[in-house]
XYZ file of C-alpha atoms in Angstrom:
522
model
C -125.273 108.035 18.118
C -121.585 108.265 18.424
C -120.033 109.882 21.435
C -118.830 113.360 20.936
C -114.992 113.703 20.795
C -113.131 116.091 23.093
C -111.080 118.595 21.325
C -107.263 117.832 21.547
C -104.991 120.419 23.214
C -102.080 121.553 21.153
C -98.561 119.933 22.046
C -96.222 122.049 24.205
C -92.954 122.997 22.664
C -89.814 122.563 24.899
C -87.679 125.632 25.495
C -84.210 125.575 23.823
C -82.605 126.775 27.103
C -83.791 123.632 28.851
C -82.120 121.461 26.251
C -78.921 123.478 26.566
C -78.937 123.029 30.399
C -79.445 119.286 30.160
C -76.619 118.965 27.660
C -74.323 121.031 29.870
C -75.052 118.812 32.913
C -74.339 115.674 30.895
C -71.056 117.067 29.565
C -69.988 118.158 33.071
C -70.808 114.719 34.484
C -68.839 113.027 31.747
C -65.882 115.346 32.254
C -65.936 114.853 36.019
C -66.158 111.097 35.653
C -63.305 111.096 33.180
C -61.181 113.278 35.458
C -61.908 111.038 38.430
C -61.177 107.917 36.360
C -57.880 109.184 35.033
C -56.858 110.481 38.445
C -57.574 107.109 40.019
C -55.678 105.372 37.250
C -52.765 107.736 37.783
C -52.745 107.183 41.558
C -52.947 103.442 41.074
C -50.191 103.536 38.496
C -47.988 105.611 40.812
C -48.720 103.329 43.763
C -48.028 100.247 41.688
C -44.630 101.711 40.859
C -43.492 100.595 44.342
C -43.421 97.333 46.208
C -44.456 97.836 49.807
C -44.703 96.048 53.132
C -46.528 96.918 56.318
C -44.999 98.025 59.593
C -45.826 95.300 62.088
C -45.659 94.622 65.777
C -43.768 91.529 66.803
C -40.775 90.038 68.549
C -37.156 90.310 67.452
C -34.673 87.724 68.638
C -30.986 88.318 67.928
C -28.853 85.184 68.164
C -25.266 84.139 67.391
C -24.786 80.707 65.839
C -21.822 78.484 66.688
C -20.905 74.824 67.024
C -19.115 72.933 69.746
C -18.744 69.528 71.349
C -20.503 68.332 74.489
C -18.204 67.302 77.306
C -18.395 66.488 80.979
C -17.733 69.449 83.260
C -14.945 67.509 85.005
C -13.103 64.647 83.321
C -10.313 62.964 85.313
C -7.445 61.039 83.722
C -6.517 58.194 86.077
C -2.944 56.955 85.614
C -0.242 55.004 87.407
C 2.622 56.586 89.331
C 4.627 53.353 89.340
C 5.766 50.787 86.819
C 4.801 47.158 86.853
C 2.595 44.472 85.421
C -1.182 44.906 85.669
C -2.685 41.981 87.548
C -6.387 42.945 87.546
C -8.714 45.427 85.825
C -11.890 45.659 87.875
C -14.010 48.127 85.815
C -15.053 48.449 82.188
C -16.472 51.123 79.880
C -19.571 52.982 81.191
C -19.234 51.484 84.691
C -20.346 53.707 87.551
C -17.604 54.096 90.156
C -17.374 55.642 93.611
C -14.567 57.684 95.078
C -11.925 55.344 96.539
C -13.198 52.266 94.695
C -10.449 49.862 93.505
C -10.418 49.845 89.699
C -7.104 48.080 88.926
C -4.132 46.361 90.612
C -0.437 46.220 89.685
C 1.910 43.423 90.739
C 3.176 44.422 94.245
C 5.921 41.754 94.669
C 8.785 44.076 93.668
C 7.820 46.624 96.281
C 7.193 44.014 98.968
C 10.741 42.755 98.428
C 12.103 46.282 98.604
C 10.299 46.790 101.917
C 11.918 43.664 103.349
C 15.304 44.873 102.153
C 14.665 48.253 103.717
C 13.687 46.674 107.032
C 16.946 44.690 107.056
C 18.966 47.823 106.304
C 17.226 49.645 109.140
C 18.173 46.845 111.551
C 21.755 46.970 110.296
C 21.868 50.727 110.799
C 20.554 50.351 114.331
C 23.328 47.813 115.100
C 25.880 50.284 113.767
C 24.361 52.917 116.020
C 24.750 50.665 119.077
C 28.434 50.108 118.213
C 28.993 53.827 117.781
C 27.284 54.598 121.085
C 29.540 52.036 122.903
C 32.635 53.581 121.339
C 31.396 57.026 122.393
C 30.930 55.948 126.014
C 34.474 54.552 126.124
C 35.884 57.709 124.568
C 34.045 59.881 127.091
C 35.491 57.943 130.041
C 39.035 57.992 128.582
C 38.876 61.737 128.037
C 37.602 62.333 131.594
C 40.435 60.292 133.099
C 43.171 61.987 131.086
C 41.746 65.417 131.821
C 42.031 64.686 135.538
C 45.607 63.360 135.187
C 46.643 66.421 133.175
C 45.542 68.578 136.082
C 47.808 66.496 138.335
C 50.603 66.658 135.711
C 50.752 62.881 135.541
C 50.191 62.651 131.754
C 51.131 64.888 128.885
C 48.599 67.401 127.622
C 48.899 65.920 124.124
C 47.448 62.667 125.412
C 44.418 64.541 126.757
C 43.982 66.297 123.378
C 44.073 62.945 121.574
C 41.422 61.582 123.982
C 39.193 64.583 123.309
C 39.528 64.108 119.543
C 38.624 60.445 119.907
C 35.538 61.425 121.881
C 34.426 63.897 119.209
C 34.934 61.287 116.496
C 32.788 58.836 118.459
C 30.030 61.427 118.740
C 30.151 61.963 114.971
C 29.893 58.219 114.403
C 26.780 58.106 116.587
C 25.186 60.979 114.628
C 26.048 59.269 111.335
C 24.503 56.012 112.502
C 21.330 57.836 113.550
C 21.125 59.599 110.165
C 21.580 56.273 108.407
C 18.623 54.886 110.323
C 16.420 57.854 109.351
C 17.478 57.503 105.738
C 16.598 53.829 105.630
C 13.260 54.472 107.336
C 12.410 57.171 104.780
C 13.428 54.919 101.890
C 11.286 52.132 103.253
C 8.367 54.546 103.692
C 8.661 55.521 100.012
C 8.559 51.860 99.077
C 5.475 51.415 101.240
C 3.780 54.309 99.403
C 4.630 52.701 96.060
C 3.195 49.446 97.390
C -0.065 51.264 98.161
C -0.006 52.745 94.654
C -0.124 49.271 93.153
C -3.831 49.441 94.040
C -5.385 52.046 91.705
C -8.527 53.717 93.060
C -11.067 56.077 91.520
C -10.425 59.660 92.665
C -14.055 60.773 92.082
C -17.613 59.538 91.771
C -18.413 59.161 88.108
C -18.585 56.936 85.059
C -15.733 55.283 83.156
C -15.442 56.831 79.698
C -12.316 55.057 78.457
C -10.149 52.124 79.579
C -6.729 51.763 77.968
C -5.239 48.875 79.983
C -5.679 45.101 80.036
C -4.640 42.460 82.592
C -1.045 41.331 81.988
C -0.034 44.637 80.351
C 3.154 46.232 81.641
C 2.897 49.846 82.741
C 6.003 52.006 82.362
C 5.865 55.216 84.361
C 9.480 56.300 83.998
C 8.920 59.587 82.122
C 5.230 60.402 82.623
C 2.201 58.866 84.214
C 0.371 56.688 81.661
C -3.409 57.239 81.465
C -5.204 53.998 82.265
C -8.780 55.268 82.679
C -10.778 58.395 81.908
C -13.613 59.066 84.347
C -16.329 61.703 83.900
C -17.282 63.064 87.285
C -20.997 63.776 86.643
C -22.798 63.435 83.307
C -25.936 65.041 84.739
C -24.135 68.357 84.276
C -22.308 68.938 81.010
C -20.760 71.803 79.083
C -20.197 72.984 75.531
C -17.171 75.034 74.502
C -18.194 77.236 71.569
C -15.790 79.161 69.322
C -17.258 82.675 68.893
C -15.919 85.049 66.256
C -14.286 88.258 67.462
C -16.961 90.306 65.667
C -19.658 88.788 67.912
C -17.836 88.191 71.205
C -18.668 91.689 72.483
C -22.360 90.768 72.593
C -21.870 87.580 74.615
C -22.258 87.829 78.397
C -22.410 85.286 81.191
C -25.982 84.265 81.991
C -27.367 84.554 78.451
C -29.651 81.755 77.270
C -28.478 79.210 74.717
C -30.545 76.804 72.628
C -28.938 73.944 70.733
C -29.630 70.728 68.880
C -27.655 67.542 68.368
C -27.776 65.249 65.374
C -29.018 62.339 67.474
C -32.203 64.251 68.390
C -32.801 66.683 65.502
C -36.395 67.440 66.512
C -35.588 68.346 70.101
C -34.367 71.703 71.394
C -32.046 71.688 74.393
C -31.350 74.655 76.628
C -28.209 75.920 78.296
C -26.691 79.069 79.751
C -23.459 80.943 79.090
C -21.206 80.095 82.020
C -17.943 81.782 81.082
C -16.410 83.920 78.330
C -12.737 82.994 78.243
C -10.073 85.519 77.298
C -7.717 83.083 75.577
C -8.128 83.904 71.889
C -7.379 81.341 69.182
C -5.947 82.326 65.797
C -6.890 79.890 63.035
C -5.901 81.025 59.537
C -6.052 84.677 60.720
C -9.562 84.134 62.114
C -9.744 85.110 65.780
C -12.215 83.225 67.979
C -12.860 83.126 71.707
C -14.010 80.090 73.695
C -17.387 80.452 75.392
C -18.375 77.812 77.951
C -22.074 76.870 78.059
C -23.433 74.861 80.999
C -26.065 72.242 80.160
C -28.477 70.342 82.394
C -28.482 66.656 81.396
C -30.678 65.209 84.120
C -32.061 62.471 81.864
C -28.502 61.727 80.604
C -29.477 61.394 76.966
C -26.723 63.793 75.905
C -23.372 62.032 75.562
C -19.819 63.397 75.642
C -18.459 64.227 72.221
C -21.799 65.003 70.543
C -21.698 68.002 68.190
C -23.990 70.799 69.344
C -25.389 73.364 66.902
C -26.002 76.252 69.278
C -27.540 79.715 69.193
C -26.734 82.270 71.884
C -29.614 84.676 72.419
C -27.807 87.996 72.841
C -30.885 90.227 72.592
C -34.652 89.901 72.583
C -37.226 92.621 71.982
C -40.868 91.718 72.526
C -43.865 93.447 70.954
C -41.939 96.204 69.166
C -42.526 97.981 65.869
C -40.520 96.264 63.162
C -40.002 96.574 59.433
C -38.523 94.295 56.834
C -34.810 94.863 56.330
C -35.575 95.451 52.646
C -37.324 98.697 53.623
C -34.137 100.029 55.232
C -32.024 98.924 52.289
C -34.265 100.668 49.745
C -32.644 103.622 47.970
C -34.642 105.414 45.252
C -33.184 105.870 41.785
C -32.286 109.366 40.635
C -35.410 109.597 38.447
C -37.669 108.298 41.211
C -39.994 110.895 42.816
C -38.912 109.598 46.226
C -35.334 110.751 45.485
C -36.493 114.367 45.638
C -37.232 113.950 49.360
C -34.247 111.896 50.494
C -30.788 112.995 51.614
C -28.925 114.663 48.820
C -32.023 115.083 46.617
C -33.593 118.325 45.552
C -35.470 118.470 48.789
C -32.317 117.812 50.733
C -32.255 116.586 54.265
C -34.831 119.109 55.205
C -37.467 116.992 53.505
C -37.096 114.296 56.128
C -39.423 113.999 59.037
C -38.572 112.124 62.177
C -40.061 111.331 65.497
C -38.256 112.368 68.654
C -37.546 110.731 71.972
C -40.746 112.204 73.330
C -42.625 109.655 71.241
C -40.585 106.738 72.591
C -40.287 107.577 76.284
C -43.861 106.524 77.192
C -43.060 103.105 75.750
C -39.840 102.974 77.800
C -41.620 103.549 81.116
C -44.440 101.069 80.484
C -42.544 98.044 81.886
C -41.390 100.062 84.926
C -44.875 99.957 86.488
C -44.727 103.473 87.922
C -46.750 104.491 90.942
C -48.749 107.722 91.024
C -45.842 109.849 92.301
C -43.419 108.492 89.738
C -45.962 108.910 86.933
C -46.525 112.538 87.892
C -42.782 113.221 87.911
C -42.394 111.594 84.508
C -45.316 113.470 82.943
C -43.975 116.786 84.231
C -40.489 116.107 82.823
C -41.948 114.980 79.486
C -44.070 118.129 79.154
C -41.036 120.285 79.962
C -38.963 118.476 77.325
C -41.637 118.975 74.652
C -41.973 122.663 75.524
C -38.230 123.255 75.295
C -38.059 121.357 72.014
C -40.896 123.442 70.580
C -39.187 126.636 71.746
C -35.917 125.643 70.067
C -37.743 124.896 66.800
C -39.572 128.226 66.925
C -36.313 130.061 67.609
C -34.504 128.559 64.630
C -37.014 127.691 61.900
C -34.730 128.650 59.080
C -31.954 126.166 59.759
C -34.052 123.348 61.178
C -32.859 124.024 64.699
C -34.662 121.043 66.238
C -32.528 118.521 68.030
C -31.670 115.382 66.078
C -32.129 113.414 69.234
C -35.106 114.972 70.963
C -37.335 115.302 67.948
C -39.582 117.779 66.248
C -38.690 119.502 62.979
C -37.518 118.327 59.629
C -34.227 116.632 60.410
C -33.478 113.328 62.094
C -35.993 113.636 64.837
C -36.119 117.390 64.607
C -33.343 119.120 62.682
C -32.190 118.845 59.121
C -28.558 119.217 60.144
C -28.602 115.847 61.834
C -28.912 114.080 58.513
C -25.868 115.818 57.110
C -23.760 114.779 60.073
C -24.919 111.203 59.906
C -23.962 110.968 56.241
C -20.538 112.545 56.682
C -17.415 110.989 58.084
C -14.558 111.921 60.440
C -15.261 115.373 61.864
C -19.024 115.055 61.391
C -19.071 111.857 63.448
C -17.117 113.620 66.181
C -19.653 116.453 66.097
C -22.478 113.946 66.365
C -20.788 112.345 69.363
C -20.418 115.718 71.064
C -24.061 116.490 70.329
C -25.130 113.200 71.856
C -23.129 114.018 74.981
C -24.811 117.423 75.304
C -28.195 115.827 74.792
C -27.390 113.252 77.472
C -26.516 116.015 79.939
C -29.669 117.958 79.079
C -31.747 114.819 79.361
C -30.270 113.988 82.782
C -31.206 117.458 83.999
C -34.772 117.269 82.729
C -35.470 113.774 84.064
C -33.212 113.874 87.143
C -36.070 114.212 89.612
C -38.023 111.422 87.940
C -35.018 109.071 87.956
C -34.387 109.791 91.643
C -37.916 108.549 92.413
C -37.176 105.097 90.912
C -35.885 102.083 92.819
C -32.490 100.591 91.827
C -34.027 97.975 89.493
C -36.161 100.606 87.749
C -33.166 102.936 87.457
C -31.071 100.222 85.785
C -33.828 99.496 83.264
C -34.419 103.200 82.637
C -30.702 103.945 82.109
C -30.334 101.040 79.702
C -33.336 102.018 77.566
C -32.430 105.714 77.491
C -28.849 104.944 76.506
C -30.120 102.742 73.685
C -32.361 105.575 72.432
C -29.646 108.225 72.588
C -27.088 106.058 70.801
C -29.450 104.454 68.308
C -28.503 104.563 64.641
C -30.727 106.629 62.346
C -31.817 105.526 58.881
C -34.224 106.837 56.211
C -37.472 104.953 55.731
C -39.697 105.618 52.726
C -43.413 105.401 53.482
C -46.187 105.346 50.874
C -48.840 107.877 51.914
C -51.845 108.416 49.591
C -49.866 106.867 46.755
C -46.953 109.273 47.276
C -43.518 108.367 48.723
C -42.697 110.168 51.952
C -39.322 109.819 53.665
C -38.902 109.719 57.434
C -35.800 109.278 59.543
C -36.309 106.553 62.141
C -34.228 105.126 64.953
C -32.977 101.632 64.224
C -32.775 99.036 66.988
C -32.192 95.295 67.153
C -32.217 93.218 63.979
C -32.481 89.471 63.451
C -31.434 89.550 59.810
C -34.987 89.687 58.465
C -36.712 92.269 60.675
C -35.401 95.417 62.334
C -36.847 97.352 65.253
C -37.704 100.964 64.413
C -39.106 103.925 66.309
C -39.907 107.519 65.501
C -42.250 108.839 62.788
C -43.720 105.433 62.000
C -46.846 103.626 63.128
C -48.173 100.103 62.988
C -49.844 99.409 59.660
C -47.903 102.046 57.699
C -46.985 101.046 54.162
C -43.233 101.272 53.629
C -41.450 100.938 50.303
C -39.234 97.885 49.969
C -38.535 98.163 46.229
C -39.455 99.884 43.016
C -41.848 98.374 40.519
C -40.042 100.164 37.713
C -38.002 97.831 35.551
C -38.644 95.048 38.043
C -36.430 96.637 40.727
């Protein structure tokens, strides 16, 4: 028997509303996906329209390049004060010499003969003196006798007058003979000095750089002293005289570090220090330069006089600061670029700019000061007061961007839109900016006066220097790329090494900044 079959249930029919709902969900998903896809493509296309670089932390070293020649600190030209034939030369090139050491001899026979002649003339003058003294004694006695006889009216008064005149003449002869002796002694002493000068000695301890005399050579010192030797006093200490352009000389100060290389040791860096900035300018083809003396330690004496030094004077160094590529500060958007609508002069005008104020930079300034608890409390109180006053000024003048361009907050350069206009103008606007900076300096001194008074002299010097740099810093627009959109900020510009520039304000490490446009390969 076959098994009995179960009766089949009739198939369920789906509702048309269910199909409509499923279709609607699918269409919505496709539309949403398409919207998201095209939006992403648009954002990527807009972002790819710009070339960007990241804001980094790093060091900035500002240096001035110059060349100069190495030389000994003290080089002595040894010459001859007398004329004569050179008998001996006792030193040669590179010889070490001591002060007072005999280095050459000139024939002394001429001066020895002159001394003998002078001695004979002195003896002759002394004999003349003895004769004059004898004549004087006789004249004295004759005058005494005739004076007595005149009183007795035994001789005429004229005879007594003649005796007195003879006495006076005898006295003059004695004085002349004595003067002749002194003259001959002095002349002989001069000849003795010249005799001593026939032996040439080193005036200093040092090394012989040059020797320009040979035995048998005749030295003529009639017009000027001929240079026979050149002696460097100490080659363990040397110097470089660099010619610095007038555009850079204002940055050079005594004590700054100098690094240099020489062609003989191209892989080795040598160090020096600025010793002196000389005021004697040199004009070469209308190019004004100033000599800068750099002291160099040459303890191992591998540096030689005359070597050409390729030097760099480190005039500024900023460690661990925010920096951007110089291309980011040079970037200017084209008129049809969306970024132009935010920059100075664009549809958004200066008011579109955002900038960070000094309040953002001051904590960084005080970090190296190592404040104690009392100083930290004074600083925090002054900083809070400054922020409150800045906020009050912005609230009081929202329409015209009344924030300070120096203290921050608002839409302008650190706070007010007007600051941008002044920075971009000339003449009178620059004067207005200078006056504004002066007012800000006075206000700043009032707000942080108590804090500054709590610092020691070294801390005060560092604080004053950093604050002055912030107040007088140049402002520049920087275009950041935020969520694929260009956004302009006004930042303070600090030291630059030609490739990187220090910045502060409305900028953070890792921000993407625009360095060029991808449109048309710009």
